[in-house]
């Protein structure tokens, strides 16, 4: 299978079952990153954590500046009514799947919101980063980690 | 008609029997306080009074746990009391603001700012009492700034009038360390947080002369905000874990590992960590799917935390310190043999089959947690009621997902070697305090 075809297969697989973000979705995301030789981050937010909502917008700006992909994923314990209230005001977070990836959960990504983890060229980079960061601090962190 | 009565009678007996072995241990909470509003994952309890300050998605509040009277507090992030009389709220753009709690309590939704520390820009603040006299108190205040962890000493004078003033300029501490979710100890001499370079929770001693921080405690786990007890001897935090896990060493022998490997089935539970003994004790006990978050200490050692059910219904729970030890069942797992661990998991699966077959319980951790959440009596009733070849075969053949790091092992081939007394032996230990 050539790379382009594989990319589209993975892309389609990645958009299936958008209600949850499982290990399968993680594998697809990383495979896409490997094919594209790209970098990005996965950002977990929660309607119960204001700073994770604020941080989502800030991380989007920082990621754009650093040419990084961003995948928003939702607190697995989030209640749908509360999510609806938030996404009405913040369309950026619409249709974010719930965290169900055992790999990411095993990397402590549901302990605190927000949490983020970086990937590069198909590989997760080290450990997850819990808690809100000011844009300057997260930019410095991302730049340093992705060197 | 006679058959109907017989049927209903049998049904009733069955329901009673099921209830008798489905009963799980109740948490040690001395007080459960339902709240109408939806607290975010941030709140602080006052040191002495039963009042909690918390944030929601759009407003800070404080609630009296006895009367449930809820009052608006300025700001939208992290309202933290400094003692009983002054409240601080951060603002990422304008700095930390300090208010009179009495004025907030009076119903003034726009209280006077007693002091605004415009250089204290950040969130996740915490405070510690550094010095006190009959007329004043000096607090250390910490916040996670844009580049560093920021610190300032704040003096609160009570006579002749309430006054808040800085003792020094805002300055960074713990330079060179990447500390996430910093929490100051109650005497402001130590700080806890996640060392982001290694993803582990630690405690550092703060040298207030140099601003440098020296590592003094490595918890070896990744905990959320770790709150210090007032004597600094304990920490309390939540983990994405049920707390009882079994780590298989490479040589095959087993040992208990508190580094629970989180799985999607696990709820968040509250744990207390004794810094001297390094022992962690589980504090919160809730049904699967219900999470307990962000515990904080009161001055008397009580622990308050938020509980959120799958429906979103929220409450606070307050646990007295003397109730915590009696619920520690860690000893059951201490040096447990593989056959004993298999017996523990088998009991958990039997409970699943008999009491909650609609909920798939697929991870070994969940099975262990379930067993340890049973009372001694319900465990014994469960074993007597559910011990059968058919059920054991079902346990043996059930779908169990080994977690990604293989820290927890379900040895299904050992199920057939179990004897009823192995399970009852586990039950006996559930009553040991």
mmCIF file of N, CA, C and O in Angstrom, chain B residues 366-426:
data_model
loop_
_atom_site.group_PDB
_atom_site.id
_atom_site.type_symbol
_atom_site.label_atom_id
_atom_site.label_comp_id
_atom_site.label_asym_id
_atom_site.label_seq_id
_atom_site.Cartn_x
_atom_site.Cartn_y
_atom_site.Cartn_z
ATOM 1 N N UNK B 366 -9.851 -3.515 39.103
ATOM 2 C CA UNK B 366 -11.228 -3.281 39.518
ATOM 3 C C UNK B 366 -11.737 -4.439 40.369
ATOM 4 O O UNK B 366 -12.464 -4.233 41.335
ATOM 5 N N UNK B 367 -11.347 -5.651 39.995
ATOM 6 C CA UNK B 367 -11.785 -6.814 40.764
ATOM 7 C C UNK B 367 -11.204 -6.780 42.179
ATOM 8 O O UNK B 367 -11.896 -7.060 43.159
ATOM 9 N N UNK B 368 -9.936 -6.434 42.261
ATOM 10 C CA UNK B 368 -9.296 -6.338 43.583
ATOM 11 C C UNK B 368 -9.988 -5.255 44.405
ATOM 12 O O UNK B 368 -10.330 -5.451 45.581
ATOM 13 N N UNK B 369 -10.183 -4.124 43.777
ATOM 14 C CA UNK B 369 -10.829 -2.998 44.465
ATOM 15 C C UNK B 369 -12.214 -3.393 44.974
ATOM 16 O O UNK B 369 -12.594 -3.066 46.101
ATOM 17 N N UNK B 370 -12.950 -4.101 44.154
ATOM 18 C CA UNK B 370 -14.305 -4.496 44.537
ATOM 19 C C UNK B 370 -14.280 -5.376 45.781
ATOM 20 O O UNK B 370 -15.036 -5.156 46.728
ATOM 21 N N UNK B 371 -13.391 -6.348 45.772
ATOM 22 C CA UNK B 371 -13.304 -7.241 46.930
ATOM 23 C C UNK B 371 -12.962 -6.458 48.191
ATOM 24 O O UNK B 371 -13.576 -6.651 49.246
ATOM 25 N N UNK B 372 -12.003 -5.573 48.060
ATOM 26 C CA UNK B 372 -11.577 -4.830 49.248
ATOM 27 C C UNK B 372 -12.617 -3.800 49.684
ATOM 28 O O UNK B 372 -12.501 -3.221 50.760
ATOM 29 N N UNK B 373 -13.606 -3.568 48.851
ATOM 30 C CA UNK B 373 -14.677 -2.645 49.221
ATOM 31 C C UNK B 373 -15.850 -3.364 49.888
ATOM 32 O O UNK B 373 -16.822 -2.730 50.286
ATOM 33 N N UNK B 374 -15.781 -4.684 49.969
ATOM 34 C CA UNK B 374 -16.860 -5.443 50.606
ATOM 35 C C UNK B 374 -16.678 -5.463 52.123
ATOM 36 O O UNK B 374 -15.555 -5.393 52.620
ATOM 37 N N UNK B 375 -17.786 -5.590 52.827
ATOM 38 C CA UNK B 375 -17.664 -5.825 54.267
ATOM 39 C C UNK B 375 -17.315 -7.299 54.464
ATOM 40 O O UNK B 375 -17.519 -8.129 53.564
ATOM 41 N N UNK B 376 -16.836 -7.615 55.639
ATOM 42 C CA UNK B 376 -16.504 -9.011 55.927
ATOM 43 C C UNK B 376 -17.743 -9.896 55.759
ATOM 44 O O UNK B 376 -17.688 -10.964 55.150
ATOM 45 N N UNK B 377 -18.855 -9.400 56.275
ATOM 46 C CA UNK B 377 -20.090 -10.190 56.237
ATOM 47 C C UNK B 377 -20.578 -10.387 54.803
ATOM 48 O O UNK B 377 -20.933 -11.502 54.402
ATOM 49 N N UNK B 378 -20.568 -9.299 54.023
ATOM 50 C CA UNK B 378 -21.069 -9.434 52.651
ATOM 51 C C UNK B 378 -20.144 -10.327 51.837
ATOM 52 O O UNK B 378 -20.590 -11.084 50.975
ATOM 53 N N UNK B 379 -18.852 -10.271 52.127
ATOM 54 C CA UNK B 379 -17.892 -11.137 51.433
ATOM 55 C C UNK B 379 -18.188 -12.606 51.749
ATOM 56 O O UNK B 379 -18.247 -13.448 50.849
ATOM 57 N N UNK B 380 -18.394 -12.895 53.026
ATOM 58 C CA UNK B 380 -18.686 -14.285 53.423
ATOM 59 C C UNK B 380 -19.996 -14.756 52.795
ATOM 60 O O UNK B 380 -20.087 -15.868 52.268
ATOM 61 N N UNK B 381 -21.012 -13.902 52.842
ATOM 62 C CA UNK B 381 -22.302 -14.258 52.232
ATOM 63 C C UNK B 381 -22.159 -14.498 50.732
ATOM 64 O O UNK B 381 -22.771 -15.403 50.165
ATOM 65 N N UNK B 382 -21.328 -13.642 50.121
ATOM 66 C CA UNK B 382 -21.107 -13.770 48.676
ATOM 67 C C UNK B 382 -20.469 -15.122 48.353
ATOM 68 O O UNK B 382 -20.912 -15.828 47.444
ATOM 69 N N UNK B 383 -19.433 -15.466 49.088
ATOM 70 C CA UNK B 383 -18.721 -16.723 48.811
ATOM 71 C C UNK B 383 -19.662 -17.910 49.026
ATOM 72 O O UNK B 383 -19.726 -18.823 48.189
ATOM 73 N N UNK B 384 -20.407 -17.899 50.133
ATOM 74 C CA UNK B 384 -21.327 -19.007 50.390
ATOM 75 C C UNK B 384 -22.407 -19.104 49.301
ATOM 76 O O UNK B 384 -22.769 -20.207 48.875
ATOM 77 N N UNK B 385 -22.885 -17.956 48.862
ATOM 78 C CA UNK B 385 -23.989 -17.959 47.886
ATOM 79 C C UNK B 385 -23.525 -18.251 46.462
ATOM 80 O O UNK B 385 -24.243 -18.882 45.686
ATOM 81 N N UNK B 386 -22.324 -17.821 46.140
ATOM 82 C CA UNK B 386 -21.904 -17.873 44.733
ATOM 83 C C UNK B 386 -20.885 -18.981 44.439
ATOM 84 O O UNK B 386 -20.482 -19.144 43.294
ATOM 85 N N UNK B 387 -20.410 -19.656 45.473
ATOM 86 C CA UNK B 387 -19.404 -20.702 45.236
ATOM 87 C C UNK B 387 -20.057 -21.889 44.526
ATOM 88 O O UNK B 387 -20.866 -22.602 45.090
ATOM 89 N N UNK B 388 -19.726 -22.047 43.270
ATOM 90 C CA UNK B 388 -20.240 -23.184 42.499
ATOM 91 C C UNK B 388 -19.290 -23.414 41.325
ATOM 92 O O UNK B 388 -18.565 -22.502 40.903
ATOM 93 N N UNK B 389 -19.316 -24.630 40.842
ATOM 94 C CA UNK B 389 -18.450 -24.959 39.714
ATOM 95 C C UNK B 389 -18.768 -24.091 38.507
ATOM 96 O O UNK B 389 -17.889 -23.621 37.799
ATOM 97 N N UNK B 390 -20.085 -23.890 38.319
ATOM 98 C CA UNK B 390 -20.530 -23.083 37.172
ATOM 99 C C UNK B 390 -19.964 -21.652 37.259
ATOM 100 O O UNK B 390 -19.416 -21.122 36.293
ATOM 101 N N UNK B 391 -20.101 -21.066 38.438
ATOM 102 C CA UNK B 391 -19.619 -19.687 38.594
ATOM 103 C C UNK B 391 -18.106 -19.597 38.475
ATOM 104 O O UNK B 391 -17.565 -18.645 37.889
ATOM 105 N N UNK B 392 -17.408 -20.586 39.032
ATOM 106 C CA UNK B 392 -15.947 -20.554 38.944
ATOM 107 C C UNK B 392 -15.490 -20.703 37.495
ATOM 108 O O UNK B 392 -14.519 -20.069 37.064
ATOM 109 N N UNK B 393 -16.207 -21.538 36.749
ATOM 110 C CA UNK B 393 -15.879 -21.676 35.318
ATOM 111 C C UNK B 393 -16.103 -20.338 34.615
ATOM 112 O O UNK B 393 -15.307 -19.929 33.763
ATOM 113 N N UNK B 394 -17.176 -19.678 35.016
ATOM 114 C CA UNK B 394 -17.467 -18.380 34.393
ATOM 115 C C UNK B 394 -16.365 -17.360 34.720
ATOM 116 O O UNK B 394 -15.965 -16.560 33.883
ATOM 117 N N UNK B 395 -15.899 -17.415 35.974
ATOM 118 C CA UNK B 395 -14.791 -16.519 36.361
ATOM 119 C C UNK B 395 -13.559 -16.842 35.519
ATOM 120 O O UNK B 395 -12.905 -15.954 34.969
ATOM 121 N N UNK B 396 -13.284 -18.114 35.417
ATOM 122 C CA UNK B 396 -12.088 -18.562 34.689
ATOM 123 C C UNK B 396 -12.132 -18.139 33.230
ATOM 124 O O UNK B 396 -11.109 -17.788 32.644
ATOM 125 N N UNK B 397 -13.326 -18.152 32.665
ATOM 126 C CA UNK B 397 -13.450 -17.868 31.235
ATOM 127 C C UNK B 397 -13.822 -16.415 30.953
ATOM 128 O O UNK B 397 -13.984 -16.023 29.806
ATOM 129 N N UNK B 398 -13.984 -15.623 31.983
ATOM 130 C CA UNK B 398 -14.441 -14.239 31.759
ATOM 131 C C UNK B 398 -13.344 -13.411 31.094
ATOM 132 O O UNK B 398 -12.158 -13.708 31.219
ATOM 133 N N UNK B 399 -13.794 -12.372 30.436
ATOM 134 C CA UNK B 399 -12.848 -11.511 29.729
ATOM 135 C C UNK B 399 -12.177 -10.574 30.734
ATOM 136 O O UNK B 399 -12.825 -9.756 31.370
ATOM 137 N N UNK B 400 -10.901 -10.749 30.893
ATOM 138 C CA UNK B 400 -10.141 -9.872 31.780
ATOM 139 C C UNK B 400 -9.049 -9.223 30.933
ATOM 140 O O UNK B 400 -8.281 -9.913 30.260
ATOM 141 N N UNK B 401 -9.011 -7.921 30.978
ATOM 142 C CA UNK B 401 -8.033 -7.198 30.162
ATOM 143 C C UNK B 401 -6.802 -6.923 31.011
ATOM 144 O O UNK B 401 -6.884 -6.237 32.023
ATOM 145 N N UNK B 402 -5.692 -7.484 30.603
ATOM 146 C CA UNK B 402 -4.451 -7.149 31.318
ATOM 147 C C UNK B 402 -4.071 -5.740 30.900
ATOM 148 O O UNK B 402 -4.147 -5.399 29.732
ATOM 149 N N UNK B 403 -3.711 -4.930 31.887
ATOM 150 C CA UNK B 403 -3.457 -3.536 31.530
ATOM 151 C C UNK B 403 -2.146 -3.361 30.773
ATOM 152 O O UNK B 403 -1.322 -4.275 30.705
ATOM 153 N N UNK B 404 -2.000 -2.162 30.231
ATOM 154 C CA UNK B 404 -0.959 -1.948 29.235
ATOM 155 C C UNK B 404 0.456 -2.221 29.760
ATOM 156 O O UNK B 404 1.328 -2.623 29.013
ATOM 157 N N UNK B 405 0.675 -1.990 31.030
ATOM 158 C CA UNK B 405 2.023 -2.203 31.548
ATOM 159 C C UNK B 405 2.185 -3.557 32.235
ATOM 160 O O UNK B 405 3.218 -3.839 32.824
ATOM 161 N N UNK B 406 1.126 -4.346 32.187
ATOM 162 C CA UNK B 406 1.157 -5.685 32.796
ATOM 163 C C UNK B 406 1.579 -5.655 34.257
ATOM 164 O O UNK B 406 2.281 -6.533 34.741
ATOM 165 N N UNK B 407 1.205 -4.601 34.938
ATOM 166 C CA UNK B 407 1.547 -4.539 36.360
ATOM 167 C C UNK B 407 0.625 -5.463 37.163
ATOM 168 O O UNK B 407 0.991 -5.964 38.201
ATOM 169 N N UNK B 408 -0.570 -5.642 36.660
ATOM 170 C CA UNK B 408 -1.548 -6.436 37.394
ATOM 171 C C UNK B 408 -1.875 -7.676 36.583
ATOM 172 O O UNK B 408 -2.235 -7.575 35.412
ATOM 173 N N UNK B 409 -1.742 -8.793 37.217
ATOM 174 C CA UNK B 409 -1.896 -10.052 36.492
ATOM 175 C C UNK B 409 -3.072 -10.844 37.059
ATOM 176 O O UNK B 409 -3.184 -11.022 38.275
ATOM 177 N N UNK B 410 -3.944 -11.290 36.176
ATOM 178 C CA UNK B 410 -4.990 -12.229 36.567
ATOM 179 C C UNK B 410 -4.569 -13.596 36.056
ATOM 180 O O UNK B 410 -4.524 -13.824 34.851
ATOM 181 N N UNK B 411 -4.257 -14.494 36.992
ATOM 182 C CA UNK B 411 -3.787 -15.825 36.605
ATOM 183 C C UNK B 411 -5.000 -16.744 36.535
ATOM 184 O O UNK B 411 -5.320 -17.439 37.499
ATOM 185 N N UNK B 412 -5.656 -16.773 35.373
ATOM 186 C CA UNK B 412 -6.910 -17.535 35.268
ATOM 187 C C UNK B 412 -6.702 -19.035 35.477
ATOM 188 O O UNK B 412 -7.589 -19.736 35.926
ATOM 189 N N UNK B 413 -5.482 -19.507 35.168
ATOM 190 C CA UNK B 413 -5.229 -20.937 35.343
ATOM 191 C C UNK B 413 -5.229 -21.349 36.815
ATOM 192 O O UNK B 413 -5.313 -22.536 37.139
ATOM 193 N N UNK B 414 -5.122 -20.368 37.699
ATOM 194 C CA UNK B 414 -5.124 -20.686 39.132
ATOM 195 C C UNK B 414 -6.538 -20.770 39.712
ATOM 196 O O UNK B 414 -6.721 -21.264 40.829
ATOM 197 N N UNK B 415 -7.527 -20.274 38.963
ATOM 198 C CA UNK B 415 -8.893 -20.243 39.506
ATOM 199 C C UNK B 415 -9.369 -21.650 39.855
ATOM 200 O O UNK B 415 -9.975 -21.874 40.907
ATOM 201 N N UNK B 416 -9.055 -22.607 38.972
ATOM 202 C CA UNK B 416 -9.534 -23.974 39.207
ATOM 203 C C UNK B 416 -8.855 -24.633 40.402
ATOM 204 O O UNK B 416 -9.324 -25.650 40.914
ATOM 205 N N UNK B 417 -7.742 -24.062 40.839
ATOM 206 C CA UNK B 417 -7.050 -24.637 42.002
ATOM 207 C C UNK B 417 -7.559 -24.056 43.317
ATOM 208 O O UNK B 417 -7.168 -24.512 44.388
ATOM 209 N N UNK B 418 -8.412 -23.045 43.220
ATOM 210 C CA UNK B 418 -8.904 -22.393 44.444
ATOM 211 C C UNK B 418 -9.841 -23.304 45.212
ATOM 212 O O UNK B 418 -10.604 -24.076 44.627
ATOM 213 N N UNK B 419 -9.779 -23.162 46.503
ATOM 214 C CA UNK B 419 -10.755 -23.828 47.349
ATOM 215 C C UNK B 419 -11.585 -22.755 48.036
ATOM 216 O O UNK B 419 -11.146 -21.604 48.175
ATOM 217 N N UNK B 420 -12.762 -23.171 48.456
ATOM 218 C CA UNK B 420 -13.676 -22.205 49.073
ATOM 219 C C UNK B 420 -13.026 -21.506 50.265
ATOM 220 O O UNK B 420 -13.205 -20.316 50.494
ATOM 221 N N UNK B 421 -12.207 -22.270 51.000
ATOM 222 C CA UNK B 421 -11.576 -21.685 52.194
ATOM 223 C C UNK B 421 -10.576 -20.592 51.829
ATOM 224 O O UNK B 421 -10.289 -19.713 52.631
ATOM 225 N N UNK B 422 -10.004 -20.659 50.596
ATOM 226 C CA UNK B 422 -9.098 -19.584 50.170
ATOM 227 C C UNK B 422 -9.850 -18.253 50.115
ATOM 228 O O UNK B 422 -9.347 -17.210 50.523
ATOM 229 N N UNK B 423 -11.066 -18.330 49.586
ATOM 230 C CA UNK B 423 -11.872 -17.116 49.465
ATOM 231 C C UNK B 423 -12.349 -16.645 50.835
ATOM 232 O O UNK B 423 -12.302 -15.447 51.150
ATOM 233 N N UNK B 424 -12.781 -17.599 51.645
ATOM 234 C CA UNK B 424 -13.253 -17.215 52.985
ATOM 235 C C UNK B 424 -12.110 -16.654 53.834
ATOM 236 O O UNK B 424 -12.321 -15.787 54.676
ATOM 237 N N UNK B 425 -10.907 -17.125 53.558
ATOM 238 C CA UNK B 425 -9.740 -16.583 54.264
ATOM 239 C C UNK B 425 -9.546 -15.106 53.950
ATOM 240 O O UNK B 425 -9.171 -14.313 54.819
ATOM 241 N N UNK B 426 -9.780 -14.758 52.683
ATOM 242 C CA UNK B 426 -9.714 -13.339 52.307
ATOM 243 C C UNK B 426 -10.800 -12.567 53.039
ATOM 244 O O UNK B 426 -10.563 -11.483 53.590
#
